[in-house]
XYZ file of C-alpha atoms in Angstrom:
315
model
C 34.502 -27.625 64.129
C 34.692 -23.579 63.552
C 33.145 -24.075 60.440
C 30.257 -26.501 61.916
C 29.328 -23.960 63.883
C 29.385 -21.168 62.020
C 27.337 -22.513 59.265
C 24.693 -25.092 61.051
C 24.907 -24.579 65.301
C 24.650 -21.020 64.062
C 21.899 -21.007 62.321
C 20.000 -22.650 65.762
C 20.864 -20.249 67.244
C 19.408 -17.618 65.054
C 16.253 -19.434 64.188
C 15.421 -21.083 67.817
C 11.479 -21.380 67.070
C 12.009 -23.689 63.886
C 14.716 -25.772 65.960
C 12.293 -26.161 68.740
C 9.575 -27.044 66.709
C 11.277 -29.704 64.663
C 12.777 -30.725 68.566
C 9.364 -30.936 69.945
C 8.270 -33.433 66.805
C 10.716 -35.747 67.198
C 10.321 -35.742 71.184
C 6.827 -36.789 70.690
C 7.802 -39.325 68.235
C 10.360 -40.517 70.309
C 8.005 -40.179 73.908
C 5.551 -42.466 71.637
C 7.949 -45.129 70.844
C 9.109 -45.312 74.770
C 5.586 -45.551 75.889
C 5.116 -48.425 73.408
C 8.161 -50.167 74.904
C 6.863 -49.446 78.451
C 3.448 -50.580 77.410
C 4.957 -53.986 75.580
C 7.003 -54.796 79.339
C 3.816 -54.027 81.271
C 1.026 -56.102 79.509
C 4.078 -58.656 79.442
C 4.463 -59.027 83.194
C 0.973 -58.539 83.936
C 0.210 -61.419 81.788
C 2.756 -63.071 83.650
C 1.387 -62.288 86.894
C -1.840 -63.579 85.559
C -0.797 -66.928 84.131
C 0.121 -67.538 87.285
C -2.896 -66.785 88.841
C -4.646 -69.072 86.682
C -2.263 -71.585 87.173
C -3.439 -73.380 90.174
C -0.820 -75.391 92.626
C -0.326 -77.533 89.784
C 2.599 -76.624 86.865
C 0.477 -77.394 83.899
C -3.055 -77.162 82.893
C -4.943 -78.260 80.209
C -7.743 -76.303 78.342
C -9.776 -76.714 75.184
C -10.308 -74.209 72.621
C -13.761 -73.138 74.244
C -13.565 -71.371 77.911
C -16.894 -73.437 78.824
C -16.205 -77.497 79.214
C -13.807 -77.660 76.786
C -12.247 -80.850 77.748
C -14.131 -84.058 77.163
C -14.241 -86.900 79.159
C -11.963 -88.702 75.973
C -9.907 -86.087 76.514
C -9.541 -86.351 80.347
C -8.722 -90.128 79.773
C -6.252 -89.220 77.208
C -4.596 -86.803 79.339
C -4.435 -89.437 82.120
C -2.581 -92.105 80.392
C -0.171 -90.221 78.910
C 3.501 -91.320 79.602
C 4.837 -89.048 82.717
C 0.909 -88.048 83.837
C 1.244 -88.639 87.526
C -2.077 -87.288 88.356
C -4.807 -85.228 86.352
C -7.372 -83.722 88.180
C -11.078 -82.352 86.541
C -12.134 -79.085 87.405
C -15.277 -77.102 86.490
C -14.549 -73.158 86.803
C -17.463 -70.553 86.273
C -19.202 -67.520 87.032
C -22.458 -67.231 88.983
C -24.572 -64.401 90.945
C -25.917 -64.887 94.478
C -29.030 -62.264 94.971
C -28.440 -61.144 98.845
C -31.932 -60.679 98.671
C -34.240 -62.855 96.885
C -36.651 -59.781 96.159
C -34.167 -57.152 94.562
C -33.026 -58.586 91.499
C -30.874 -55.882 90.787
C -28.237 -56.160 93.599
C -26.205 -59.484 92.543
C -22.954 -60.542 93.762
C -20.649 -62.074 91.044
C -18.839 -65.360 92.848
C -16.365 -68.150 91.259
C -17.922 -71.159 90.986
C -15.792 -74.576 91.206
C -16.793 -77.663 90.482
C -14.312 -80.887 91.991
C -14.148 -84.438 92.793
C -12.017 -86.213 95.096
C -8.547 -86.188 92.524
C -8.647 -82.417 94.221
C -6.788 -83.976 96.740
C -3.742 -84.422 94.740
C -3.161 -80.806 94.717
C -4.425 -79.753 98.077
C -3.754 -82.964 100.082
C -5.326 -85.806 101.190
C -8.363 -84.571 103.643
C -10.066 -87.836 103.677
C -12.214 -87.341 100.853
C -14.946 -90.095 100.165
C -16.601 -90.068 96.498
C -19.530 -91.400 97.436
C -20.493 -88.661 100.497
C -19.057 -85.995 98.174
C -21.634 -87.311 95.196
C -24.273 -87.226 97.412
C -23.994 -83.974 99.406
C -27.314 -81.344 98.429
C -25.551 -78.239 99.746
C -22.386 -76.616 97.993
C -19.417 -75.198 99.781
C -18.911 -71.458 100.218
C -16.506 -69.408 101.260
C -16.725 -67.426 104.529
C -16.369 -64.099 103.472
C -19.508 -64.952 100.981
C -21.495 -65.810 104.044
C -21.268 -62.307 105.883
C -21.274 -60.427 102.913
C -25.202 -61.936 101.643
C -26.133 -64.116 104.477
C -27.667 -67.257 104.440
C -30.879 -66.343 102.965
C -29.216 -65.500 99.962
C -29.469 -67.501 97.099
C -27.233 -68.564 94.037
C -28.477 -68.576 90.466
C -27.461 -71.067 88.109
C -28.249 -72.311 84.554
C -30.964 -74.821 86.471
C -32.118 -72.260 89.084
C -31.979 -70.683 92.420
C -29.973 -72.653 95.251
C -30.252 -71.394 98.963
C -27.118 -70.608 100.583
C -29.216 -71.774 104.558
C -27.620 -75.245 104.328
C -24.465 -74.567 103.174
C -21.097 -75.478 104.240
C -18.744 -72.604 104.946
C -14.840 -73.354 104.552
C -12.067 -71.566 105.534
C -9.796 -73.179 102.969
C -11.284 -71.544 99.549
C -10.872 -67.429 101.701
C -8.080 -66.846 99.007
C -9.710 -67.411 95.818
C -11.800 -64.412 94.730
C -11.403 -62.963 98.114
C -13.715 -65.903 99.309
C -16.411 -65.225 97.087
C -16.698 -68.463 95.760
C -18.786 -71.709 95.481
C -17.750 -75.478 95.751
C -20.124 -78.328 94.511
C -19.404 -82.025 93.640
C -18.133 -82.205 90.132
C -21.047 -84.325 88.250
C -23.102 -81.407 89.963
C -21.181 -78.386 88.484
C -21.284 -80.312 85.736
C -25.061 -79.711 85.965
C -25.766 -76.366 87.559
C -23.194 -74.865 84.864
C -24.225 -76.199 82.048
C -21.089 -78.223 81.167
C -22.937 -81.574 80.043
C -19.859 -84.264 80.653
C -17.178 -82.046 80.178
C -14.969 -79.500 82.466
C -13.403 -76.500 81.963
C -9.626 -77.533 82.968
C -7.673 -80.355 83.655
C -4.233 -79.838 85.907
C -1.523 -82.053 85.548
C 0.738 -83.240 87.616
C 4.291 -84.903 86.393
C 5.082 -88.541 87.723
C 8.185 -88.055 90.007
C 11.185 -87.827 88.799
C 9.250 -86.224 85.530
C 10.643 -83.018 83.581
C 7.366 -80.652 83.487
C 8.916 -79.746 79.747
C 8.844 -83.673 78.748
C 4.940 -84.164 80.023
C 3.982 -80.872 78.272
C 5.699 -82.092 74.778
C 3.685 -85.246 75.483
C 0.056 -84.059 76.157
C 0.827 -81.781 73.192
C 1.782 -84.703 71.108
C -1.395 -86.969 72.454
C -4.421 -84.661 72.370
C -5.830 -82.782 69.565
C -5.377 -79.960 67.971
C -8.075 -78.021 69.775
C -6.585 -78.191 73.053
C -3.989 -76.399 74.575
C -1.544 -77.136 77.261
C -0.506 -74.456 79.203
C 2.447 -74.140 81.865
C 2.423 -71.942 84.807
C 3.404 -69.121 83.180
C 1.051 -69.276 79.910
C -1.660 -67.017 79.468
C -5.238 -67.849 78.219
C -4.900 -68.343 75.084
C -7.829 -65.372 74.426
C -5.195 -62.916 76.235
C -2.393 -63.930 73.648
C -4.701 -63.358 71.120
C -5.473 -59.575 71.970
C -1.381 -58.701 72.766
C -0.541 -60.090 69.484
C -3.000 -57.986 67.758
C -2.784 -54.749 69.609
C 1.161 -54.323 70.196
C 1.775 -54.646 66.242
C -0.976 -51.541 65.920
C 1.011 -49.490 68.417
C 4.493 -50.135 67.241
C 3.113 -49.225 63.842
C 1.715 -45.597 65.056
C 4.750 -45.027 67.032
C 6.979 -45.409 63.953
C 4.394 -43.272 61.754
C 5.396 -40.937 64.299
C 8.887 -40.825 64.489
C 9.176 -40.725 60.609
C 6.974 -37.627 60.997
C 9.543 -35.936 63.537
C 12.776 -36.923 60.846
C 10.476 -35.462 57.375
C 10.031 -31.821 59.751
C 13.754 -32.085 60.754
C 14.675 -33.030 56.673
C 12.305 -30.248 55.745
C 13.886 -27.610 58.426
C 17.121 -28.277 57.348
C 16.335 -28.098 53.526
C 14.976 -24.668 54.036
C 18.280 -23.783 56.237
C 20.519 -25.191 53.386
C 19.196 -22.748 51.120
C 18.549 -19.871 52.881
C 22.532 -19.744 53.350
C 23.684 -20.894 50.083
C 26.088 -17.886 49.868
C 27.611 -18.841 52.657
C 28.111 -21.977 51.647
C 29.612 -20.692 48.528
C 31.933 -18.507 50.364
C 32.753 -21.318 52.444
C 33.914 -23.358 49.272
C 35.512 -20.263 47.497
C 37.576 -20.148 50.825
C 39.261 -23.777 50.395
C 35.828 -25.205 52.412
C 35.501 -29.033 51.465
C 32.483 -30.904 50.798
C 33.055 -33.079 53.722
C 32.751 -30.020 56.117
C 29.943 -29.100 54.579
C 28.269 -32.790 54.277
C 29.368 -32.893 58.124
C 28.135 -29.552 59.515
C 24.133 -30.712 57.784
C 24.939 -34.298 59.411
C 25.857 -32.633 62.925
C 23.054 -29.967 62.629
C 20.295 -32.694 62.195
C 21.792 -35.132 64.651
C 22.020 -32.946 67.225
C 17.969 -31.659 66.629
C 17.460 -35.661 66.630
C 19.326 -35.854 69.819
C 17.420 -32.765 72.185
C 14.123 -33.796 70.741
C 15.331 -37.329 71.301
C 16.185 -36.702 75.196
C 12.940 -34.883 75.040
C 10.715 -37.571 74.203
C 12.383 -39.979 76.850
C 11.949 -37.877 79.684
């Protein structure tokens, strides 16, 4: 260990700036590669967090390979005869503005808008629902909060038009989606206002009792095509999974070019050490020095750069 330090610790010492330097490289390598492992854990759990957002009350969904009535009406039978399908309920989910005021075009509000029929009540209970009223009922359902925010002289845009919030229906229940900024219609009606022809945007699924949510999810995937995807409560849109795949490769790719940056400077500083004391190495060996303390003493001098700028970089 004398000799170890004589011949590398020593030479840190006496040459502190090119020691630092070659610390400070690898610490940024190394603060890069942390920061991609921090990065990877975060997008993970937020996409987590947002699965199960999306989720719904019920513990699978069912979406097609468009955002935008991706699920046929084939589809929506298919899903509802499948073995272990206790109940599958339609739903229409979209974007649209309400203008607070009618005159200033500029000042929209962006709102969720839903789009249900009376299978709802499978996943929010039975409230007495009647098809028929619900078919025929002009005015949509809004949220409260909606209501004092614009007011009921504002109106809602849609793919068919404007439609005047004065007649509708506040409800208390819908004041935790979108912080109540949402809008309810009859499904054949979202169907219409949105643009969605015969289709709707997601199905959710619930197992018959006594039903493993794994089994029914291996059978939907087994009975539907291709193009659709079903999705537990935990599973991302599939567009999110896209983008992580394809960005967290790129990072863990410059966080490597890094490092390997940091270990050539630390190669390179000790290459120039090694032979700017070559006659001391030669004493060493004309003194009975082996070329295992010698190997050692470059192993330990490099390690221990590797180590500070190491510490370094995860700090």
């Amino acid at each position: 260990m004398k000799v170890v330090r004589l011949l590398a610790l020593r030479r840190m010492r006496l040459q502190p700036l090119r020691a630092i330097l070659a610390a400070v490289v690898v610490g940024a390598g190394a603060s890069l590669v942390v920061s991609i492992l921090i990065i990877t854990a975060s997008i993970s759990s937020s996409v987590d967090d947002a699965g199960r957002a999306l989720a719904g009350p019920a513990p699978l969904r069912v979406v097609g390979s468009v955002s935008k009535g991706g699920v046929t009406p084939e589809d929506f039978k298919t899903i509802e005869t499948t073995d272990g399908v206790g109940a599958a309920v339609p739903v229409v989910q979209g974007i649209a503005l309400v203008d607070p005021d009618p005159s200033d075009r500029d000042d929209d509000v962006p709102i969720t808008a839903l789009g249900f029929d009376c299978r709802i009540q499978a996943l929010v209970g039975d409230f007495g629902c009647d098809s028929a009223a619900l078919s025929a009922l002009d005015q949509p359902f809004v949220g409260t909060a909606l209501l004092d925010e614009v007011g009921r002289g504002a109106e809602i845009r849609t793919n068919l038009g404007r439609i005047p919030l004065e007649g509708a229906v506040a409800l208390e229940q819908v004041q935790d989606l979108s912080g109540g900024r949402v809008v309810a219609f009859p499904l054949t009606r979202a169907q219409r206002e949105l643009g969605r022809g015969g289709n709707v945007d997601v199905a959710y699924v619930l197992p018959a009792p006594g039903e493993r949510v794994a089994d029914v999810q291996h059978a939907l995937e087994e009975a539907l095509d291709d193009d659709l995807a079903v999705l537990d409560a935990l599973d991302p849109p599939p567009l999110i999974g896209v983008v992580v795949s394809n960005f967290i490769p790129i990072f863990t790719m410059v966080a490597l070019l890094t490092l390997g940056i940091g270990g050539v400077l630390i190669r390179n500083s000790i290459t120039l050490s090694l032979e700017e004391r070559r006659r001391q190495t030669a004493i060493v060996g004309a003194l009975g020095g082996t070329q295992g303390q010698l190997v050692w003493g470059t192993i330990i001098e490099s390690a221990t750069l590797g180590l500070i700028g190491g510490a370094l970089g995860v700090l």
